[in-house]
Amino acid sequence: MSRKFFVGGNWKMNGDKASLGELIKTLNSAKLDPNTEVVCGAPSIYLEFARSKLDPKIGVAAQNCYKVKGGAFTGEISPAMIKDVGVHWVILGHSERRWVFGETDALIGQKCAHALENGLGVIACIGEKLDEREAGITEKVINAQTKHFADNIKDWSKVVLAYEPVWAIGTGKTASPAQAQDVHDKLRQWVKANVSEAVANSVRIIYGGSVTGGTCKELGGMKDVDGFLVGGAALKPEFVDIINAKQ
């Protein structure tokens, strides 16, 4: 089955209207591969700004959301609010949410269920830390994280799995193409065994972890790498090269 290449840009807690406006101008004027789906993850305060300025063919994602529609949850945003400003994606389970802010697998799964029930697409992040990779438990860790997502997903058509080895995020280290392919293949086998063969064949599994214009073509050439979730490079003009990695 042919899976549409997917490139997400996670702007994290970076930028202001001036710098993001310049980035948006660059993206809007660039010749982007029409066969690649592109989604930019903006800080919540700039979601409406990004959606109003970006070309409609480029999607926008919130970087997080909560598990209920509304209430006394200071500082949180809900899927209903995200949709209300014209945004249709959310990033959930990012390693920074897990390891900096202490979000549990269970909470992330609940957020995923609520986001999907409310019509958002979910970029579902999983990945092991360096000590876990060195201990040889990468597969055990990512399978457990994926199970918490899978237990909360009824419709996989709106889900993109993002494998992000924590040791490769913002460090300049990148999993080799062979390492990325190995984990993506094992993930697909897990989905086949625990969800269904149809979902395993159709779900997009993207790679994140210091992806650059220099590394994207080889990584994107791997059989089970269906795109990228890009951090630092998503704020630079080279993001266009990453979007066009398959050309």
mmCIF file of C-alpha atoms in Angstrom:
data_model
loop_
_atom_site.group_PDB
_atom_site.id
_atom_site.type_symbol
_atom_site.label_atom_id
_atom_site.label_comp_id
_atom_site.label_asym_id
_atom_site.label_seq_id
_atom_site.Cartn_x
_atom_site.Cartn_y
_atom_site.Cartn_z
ATOM 1 C CA MET A 1 0.000 0.000 0.000
ATOM 2 C CA SER A 2 1.247 3.466 -0.862
ATOM 3 C CA ARG A 3 1.383 5.723 2.198
ATOM 4 C CA LYS A 4 1.409 9.484 1.639
ATOM 5 C CA PHE A 5 4.678 10.988 2.881
ATOM 6 C CA PHE A 6 4.094 13.177 5.958
ATOM 7 C CA VAL A 7 6.371 15.926 7.251
ATOM 8 C CA GLY A 8 5.546 17.681 10.501
ATOM 9 C CA GLY A 9 7.370 20.734 11.790
ATOM 10 C CA ASN A 10 7.343 21.123 15.572
ATOM 11 C CA TRP A 11 8.130 24.763 16.354
ATOM 12 C CA LYS A 12 8.123 23.993 20.094
ATOM 13 C CA MET A 13 8.348 27.095 22.346
ATOM 14 C CA ASN A 14 10.080 29.209 19.707
ATOM 15 C CA GLY A 15 9.387 32.243 17.579
ATOM 16 C CA ASP A 16 7.310 35.389 17.613
ATOM 17 C CA LYS A 17 4.970 36.930 15.051
ATOM 18 C CA ALA A 18 7.870 38.513 13.184
ATOM 19 C CA SER A 19 10.089 35.407 12.881
ATOM 20 C CA LEU A 20 7.237 32.967 12.342
ATOM 21 C CA GLY A 21 5.753 35.349 9.789
ATOM 22 C CA GLU A 22 9.025 35.198 7.831
ATOM 23 C CA LEU A 23 9.102 31.399 8.058
ATOM 24 C CA ILE A 24 5.503 31.243 6.829
ATOM 25 C CA LYS A 25 6.365 33.498 3.866
ATOM 26 C CA THR A 26 9.219 31.132 2.981
ATOM 27 C CA LEU A 27 6.930 28.089 3.117
ATOM 28 C CA ASN A 28 4.120 29.768 1.192
ATOM 29 C CA SER A 29 6.442 30.828 -1.635
ATOM 30 C CA ALA A 30 8.400 27.564 -1.854
ATOM 31 C CA LYS A 31 7.744 24.823 -4.373
ATOM 32 C CA LEU A 32 6.651 21.985 -2.093
ATOM 33 C CA ASP A 33 6.258 18.371 -3.181
ATOM 34 C CA PRO A 34 2.490 18.004 -3.780
ATOM 35 C CA ASN A 35 2.739 14.335 -2.803
ATOM 36 C CA THR A 36 3.861 15.208 0.752
ATOM 37 C CA GLU A 37 1.442 16.173 3.508
ATOM 38 C CA VAL A 38 2.864 19.043 5.567
ATOM 39 C CA VAL A 39 1.722 20.078 9.063
ATOM 40 C CA CYS A 40 3.306 22.782 11.254
ATOM 41 C CA GLY A 41 3.005 22.568 15.040
ATOM 42 C CA ALA A 42 2.692 26.099 16.407
ATOM 43 C CA PRO A 43 2.749 27.346 20.015
ATOM 44 C CA SER A 44 -0.850 27.569 21.220
ATOM 45 C CA ILE A 45 -0.797 31.363 21.373
ATOM 46 C CA TYR A 46 0.105 31.477 17.656
ATOM 47 C CA LEU A 47 -2.240 28.758 16.365
ATOM 48 C CA GLU A 48 -4.763 31.184 14.884
ATOM 49 C CA PHE A 49 -1.975 33.375 13.480
ATOM 50 C CA ALA A 50 -0.314 30.387 11.797
ATOM 51 C CA ARG A 51 -3.598 29.073 10.410
ATOM 52 C CA SER A 52 -4.577 32.477 8.989
ATOM 53 C CA LYS A 53 -1.188 33.083 7.329
ATOM 54 C CA LEU A 54 -0.130 29.645 6.070
ATOM 55 C CA ASP A 55 -1.229 28.444 2.653
ATOM 56 C CA PRO A 56 -4.345 26.268 3.163
ATOM 57 C CA LYS A 57 -2.514 23.255 1.713
ATOM 58 C CA ILE A 58 -0.215 23.285 4.769
ATOM 59 C CA GLY A 59 -1.828 21.917 7.915
ATOM 60 C CA VAL A 60 -1.423 23.291 11.432
ATOM 61 C CA ALA A 61 -1.131 21.311 14.676
ATOM 62 C CA ALA A 62 -1.398 22.231 18.325
ATOM 63 C CA GLN A 63 1.555 20.930 20.337
ATOM 64 C CA ASN A 64 -0.627 19.487 23.089
ATOM 65 C CA CYS A 65 -4.192 19.405 24.402
ATOM 66 C CA TYR A 66 -6.122 18.174 27.430
ATOM 67 C CA LYS A 67 -8.440 15.184 27.787
ATOM 68 C CA VAL A 68 -11.759 17.024 28.328
ATOM 69 C CA LYS A 69 -13.772 19.713 26.539
ATOM 70 C CA GLY A 70 -13.469 22.452 29.154
ATOM 71 C CA GLY A 71 -13.364 23.296 32.843
ATOM 72 C CA ALA A 72 -11.068 24.433 35.628
ATOM 73 C CA PHE A 73 -7.786 23.415 33.986
ATOM 74 C CA THR A 74 -5.684 26.566 34.002
ATOM 75 C CA GLY A 75 -3.210 26.789 31.158
ATOM 76 C CA GLU A 76 -4.673 23.916 29.128
ATOM 77 C CA ILE A 77 -6.434 23.931 25.755
ATOM 78 C CA SER A 78 -9.040 21.474 24.473
ATOM 79 C CA PRO A 79 -9.595 19.856 21.066
ATOM 80 C CA ALA A 80 -12.791 21.912 20.763
ATOM 81 C CA MET A 81 -10.770 25.127 21.141
ATOM 82 C CA ILE A 82 -8.168 23.908 18.653
ATOM 83 C CA LYS A 83 -10.852 23.187 16.077
ATOM 84 C CA ASP A 84 -12.544 26.521 16.806
ATOM 85 C CA VAL A 85 -9.504 28.378 15.405
ATOM 86 C CA GLY A 86 -9.428 26.217 12.271
ATOM 87 C CA VAL A 87 -6.702 23.799 13.335
ATOM 88 C CA HIS A 88 -7.113 20.053 12.735
ATOM 89 C CA TRP A 89 -4.061 18.316 14.208
ATOM 90 C CA VAL A 90 -2.447 17.866 17.613
ATOM 91 C CA ILE A 91 0.919 16.453 18.705
ATOM 92 C CA LEU A 92 0.569 14.136 21.721
ATOM 93 C CA GLY A 93 3.082 12.212 23.816
ATOM 94 C CA HIS A 94 6.143 14.180 22.740
ATOM 95 C CA SER A 95 9.171 13.227 24.818
ATOM 96 C CA GLU A 96 9.338 16.729 26.281
ATOM 97 C CA ARG A 97 5.771 16.326 27.570
ATOM 98 C CA ARG A 98 6.718 12.934 29.019
ATOM 99 C CA TRP A 99 10.131 13.710 30.513
ATOM 100 C CA VAL A 100 10.038 17.456 31.236
ATOM 101 C CA PHE A 101 6.385 17.756 32.302
ATOM 102 C CA GLY A 102 5.813 14.270 33.682
ATOM 103 C CA GLU A 103 2.914 13.133 31.511
ATOM 104 C CA THR A 104 2.164 9.432 31.900
ATOM 105 C CA ASP A 105 1.354 6.893 29.203
ATOM 106 C CA ALA A 106 -2.155 6.634 30.650
ATOM 107 C CA LEU A 107 -2.823 10.389 30.476
ATOM 108 C CA ILE A 108 -1.432 10.609 26.950
ATOM 109 C CA GLY A 109 -3.728 7.768 25.891
ATOM 110 C CA GLN A 110 -6.753 9.550 27.385
ATOM 111 C CA LYS A 111 -5.814 12.748 25.563
ATOM 112 C CA CYS A 112 -5.518 10.793 22.316
ATOM 113 C CA ALA A 113 -8.981 9.269 22.711
ATOM 114 C CA HIS A 114 -10.580 12.662 23.384
ATOM 115 C CA ALA A 115 -8.749 14.376 20.506
ATOM 116 C CA LEU A 116 -9.838 11.695 18.023
ATOM 117 C CA GLU A 117 -13.427 11.709 19.316
ATOM 118 C CA ASN A 118 -13.480 15.437 18.613
ATOM 119 C CA GLY A 119 -12.207 15.131 15.059
ATOM 120 C CA LEU A 120 -8.543 16.055 15.400
ATOM 121 C CA GLY A 121 -5.768 14.164 13.680
ATOM 122 C CA VAL A 122 -3.133 12.958 16.152
ATOM 123 C CA ILE A 123 0.635 12.848 15.719
ATOM 124 C CA ALA A 124 1.329 10.208 18.375
ATOM 125 C CA CYS A 125 4.921 10.315 19.653
ATOM 126 C CA ILE A 126 6.892 7.415 21.090
ATOM 127 C CA GLY A 127 10.567 6.831 21.756
ATOM 128 C CA GLU A 128 13.204 5.524 24.122
ATOM 129 C CA LYS A 129 15.808 7.357 26.204
ATOM 130 C CA LEU A 130 19.539 6.723 25.804
ATOM 131 C CA ASP A 131 19.805 4.502 28.886
ATOM 132 C CA GLU A 132 16.908 2.401 27.595
ATOM 133 C CA ARG A 133 18.550 1.949 24.201
ATOM 134 C CA GLU A 134 21.855 1.036 25.832
ATOM 135 C CA ALA A 135 20.041 -1.461 28.069
ATOM 136 C CA GLY A 136 18.616 -3.140 24.958
ATOM 137 C CA ILE A 137 14.972 -2.434 25.843
ATOM 138 C CA THR A 138 14.055 -0.067 22.994
ATOM 139 C CA GLU A 139 11.437 -2.461 21.642
ATOM 140 C CA LYS A 140 9.877 -3.059 25.074
ATOM 141 C CA VAL A 141 9.625 0.697 25.768
ATOM 142 C CA ILE A 142 8.121 1.733 22.454
ATOM 143 C CA ASN A 143 5.711 -1.218 22.390
ATOM 144 C CA ALA A 144 4.391 -0.213 25.821
ATOM 145 C CA GLN A 145 3.984 3.410 24.721
ATOM 146 C CA THR A 146 2.293 2.362 21.473
ATOM 147 C CA LYS A 147 -0.099 0.069 23.370
ATOM 148 C CA HIS A 148 -1.378 2.996 25.437
ATOM 149 C CA PHE A 149 -2.136 4.827 22.205
ATOM 150 C CA ALA A 150 -3.646 1.750 20.522
ATOM 151 C CA ASP A 151 -5.944 1.088 23.486
ATOM 152 C CA ASN A 152 -7.454 4.536 22.914
ATOM 153 C CA ILE A 153 -7.705 4.567 19.111
ATOM 154 C CA LYS A 154 -10.838 3.448 17.287
ATOM 155 C CA ASP A 155 -10.049 5.023 13.914
ATOM 156 C CA TRP A 156 -6.408 4.815 12.828
ATOM 157 C CA SER A 157 -6.975 6.814 9.642
ATOM 158 C CA LYS A 158 -6.418 10.057 11.584
ATOM 159 C CA VAL A 159 -3.282 8.900 13.409
ATOM 160 C CA VAL A 160 0.373 9.282 12.456
ATOM 161 C CA LEU A 161 2.911 7.442 14.642
ATOM 162 C CA ALA A 162 6.095 9.423 15.262
ATOM 163 C CA TYR A 163 9.137 7.467 16.452
ATOM 164 C CA GLU A 164 11.481 9.885 18.182
ATOM 165 C CA PRO A 165 14.459 8.406 20.016
ATOM 166 C CA VAL A 166 14.863 10.813 22.940
ATOM 167 C CA TRP A 167 18.651 10.611 22.707
ATOM 168 C CA ALA A 168 18.484 12.059 19.179
ATOM 169 C CA ILE A 169 16.199 15.042 19.865
ATOM 170 C CA GLY A 170 18.016 18.365 19.844
ATOM 171 C CA THR A 171 21.365 16.641 20.343
ATOM 172 C CA GLY A 172 22.568 16.667 16.757
ATOM 173 C CA LYS A 173 22.676 12.863 16.950
ATOM 174 C CA THR A 174 20.466 11.070 14.476
ATOM 175 C CA ALA A 175 19.544 7.415 14.407
ATOM 176 C CA SER A 176 21.210 5.906 11.369
ATOM 177 C CA PRO A 177 18.854 5.080 8.497
ATOM 178 C CA ALA A 178 19.306 1.388 9.373
ATOM 179 C CA GLN A 179 18.484 2.020 13.064
ATOM 180 C CA ALA A 180 15.383 4.015 12.138
ATOM 181 C CA GLN A 181 14.225 1.383 9.654
ATOM 182 C CA ASP A 182 14.738 -1.394 12.191
ATOM 183 C CA VAL A 183 12.531 0.299 14.810
ATOM 184 C CA HIS A 184 9.889 1.329 12.258
ATOM 185 C CA ASP A 185 9.724 -2.238 10.924
ATOM 186 C CA LYS A 186 9.310 -3.640 14.454
ATOM 187 C CA LEU A 187 6.615 -1.030 15.175
ATOM 188 C CA ARG A 188 4.733 -2.039 12.053
ATOM 189 C CA GLN A 189 4.982 -5.691 13.043
ATOM 190 C CA TRP A 190 3.605 -4.818 16.501
ATOM 191 C CA VAL A 191 0.648 -2.987 14.943
ATOM 192 C CA LYS A 192 0.042 -5.960 12.634
ATOM 193 C CA ALA A 193 0.006 -8.377 15.567
ATOM 194 C CA ASN A 194 -1.958 -6.206 18.008
ATOM 195 C CA VAL A 195 -4.261 -4.078 15.853
ATOM 196 C CA SER A 196 -4.624 -5.437 12.321
ATOM 197 C CA GLU A 197 -2.689 -6.088 9.134
ATOM 198 C CA ALA A 198 -4.711 -3.422 7.322
ATOM 199 C CA VAL A 199 -3.783 -0.759 9.876
ATOM 200 C CA ALA A 200 -0.139 -1.913 9.865
ATOM 201 C CA ASN A 201 -0.028 -1.454 6.099
ATOM 202 C CA SER A 202 -1.729 1.947 6.089
ATOM 203 C CA VAL A 203 -0.532 3.788 9.209
ATOM 204 C CA ARG A 204 2.254 6.258 8.592
ATOM 205 C CA ILE A 205 5.273 5.893 10.874
ATOM 206 C CA ILE A 206 7.475 8.983 10.760
ATOM 207 C CA TYR A 207 10.918 9.590 12.249
ATOM 208 C CA GLY A 208 11.979 12.479 14.476
ATOM 209 C CA GLY A 209 15.344 13.231 15.971
ATOM 210 C CA SER A 210 17.635 15.964 14.610
ATOM 211 C CA VAL A 211 16.438 15.491 11.017
ATOM 212 C CA THR A 212 18.165 17.968 8.692
ATOM 213 C CA GLY A 213 18.325 18.798 5.014
ATOM 214 C CA GLY A 214 21.493 16.689 4.929
ATOM 215 C CA THR A 215 20.066 13.539 6.518
ATOM 216 C CA CYS A 216 16.497 13.540 5.214
ATOM 217 C CA LYS A 217 16.940 11.900 1.809
ATOM 218 C CA GLU A 218 18.652 8.757 3.075
ATOM 219 C CA LEU A 219 16.282 8.439 6.047
ATOM 220 C CA GLY A 220 13.266 9.028 3.781
ATOM 221 C CA GLY A 221 14.453 6.284 1.455
ATOM 222 C CA MET A 222 13.919 3.601 4.078
ATOM 223 C CA LYS A 223 10.990 1.257 3.371
ATOM 224 C CA ASP A 224 9.091 1.927 6.610
ATOM 225 C CA VAL A 225 10.002 5.593 7.147
ATOM 226 C CA ASP A 226 6.942 7.507 5.955
ATOM 227 C CA GLY A 227 8.135 11.009 6.782
ATOM 228 C CA PHE A 228 9.507 13.118 9.601
ATOM 229 C CA LEU A 229 8.667 15.152 12.670
ATOM 230 C CA VAL A 230 11.219 17.953 12.567
ATOM 231 C CA GLY A 231 12.291 20.204 15.438
ATOM 232 C CA GLY A 232 15.017 22.827 15.027
ATOM 233 C CA ALA A 233 15.289 22.533 11.252
ATOM 234 C CA ALA A 234 11.543 23.260 10.915
ATOM 235 C CA LEU A 235 12.302 26.871 11.886
ATOM 236 C CA LYS A 236 14.836 27.275 9.064
ATOM 237 C CA PRO A 237 14.558 27.493 5.262
ATOM 238 C CA GLU A 238 16.029 23.967 5.028
ATOM 239 C CA PHE A 239 12.614 22.693 6.157
ATOM 240 C CA VAL A 240 11.652 23.043 2.484
ATOM 241 C CA ASP A 241 14.427 20.558 1.549
ATOM 242 C CA ILE A 242 13.111 18.124 4.154
ATOM 243 C CA ILE A 243 9.560 18.418 2.804
ATOM 244 C CA ASN A 244 10.946 17.646 -0.647
ATOM 245 C CA ALA A 245 13.097 14.702 0.545
ATOM 246 C CA LYS A 246 11.275 12.229 -1.727
ATOM 247 C CA GLN A 247 11.781 14.221 -4.936
#
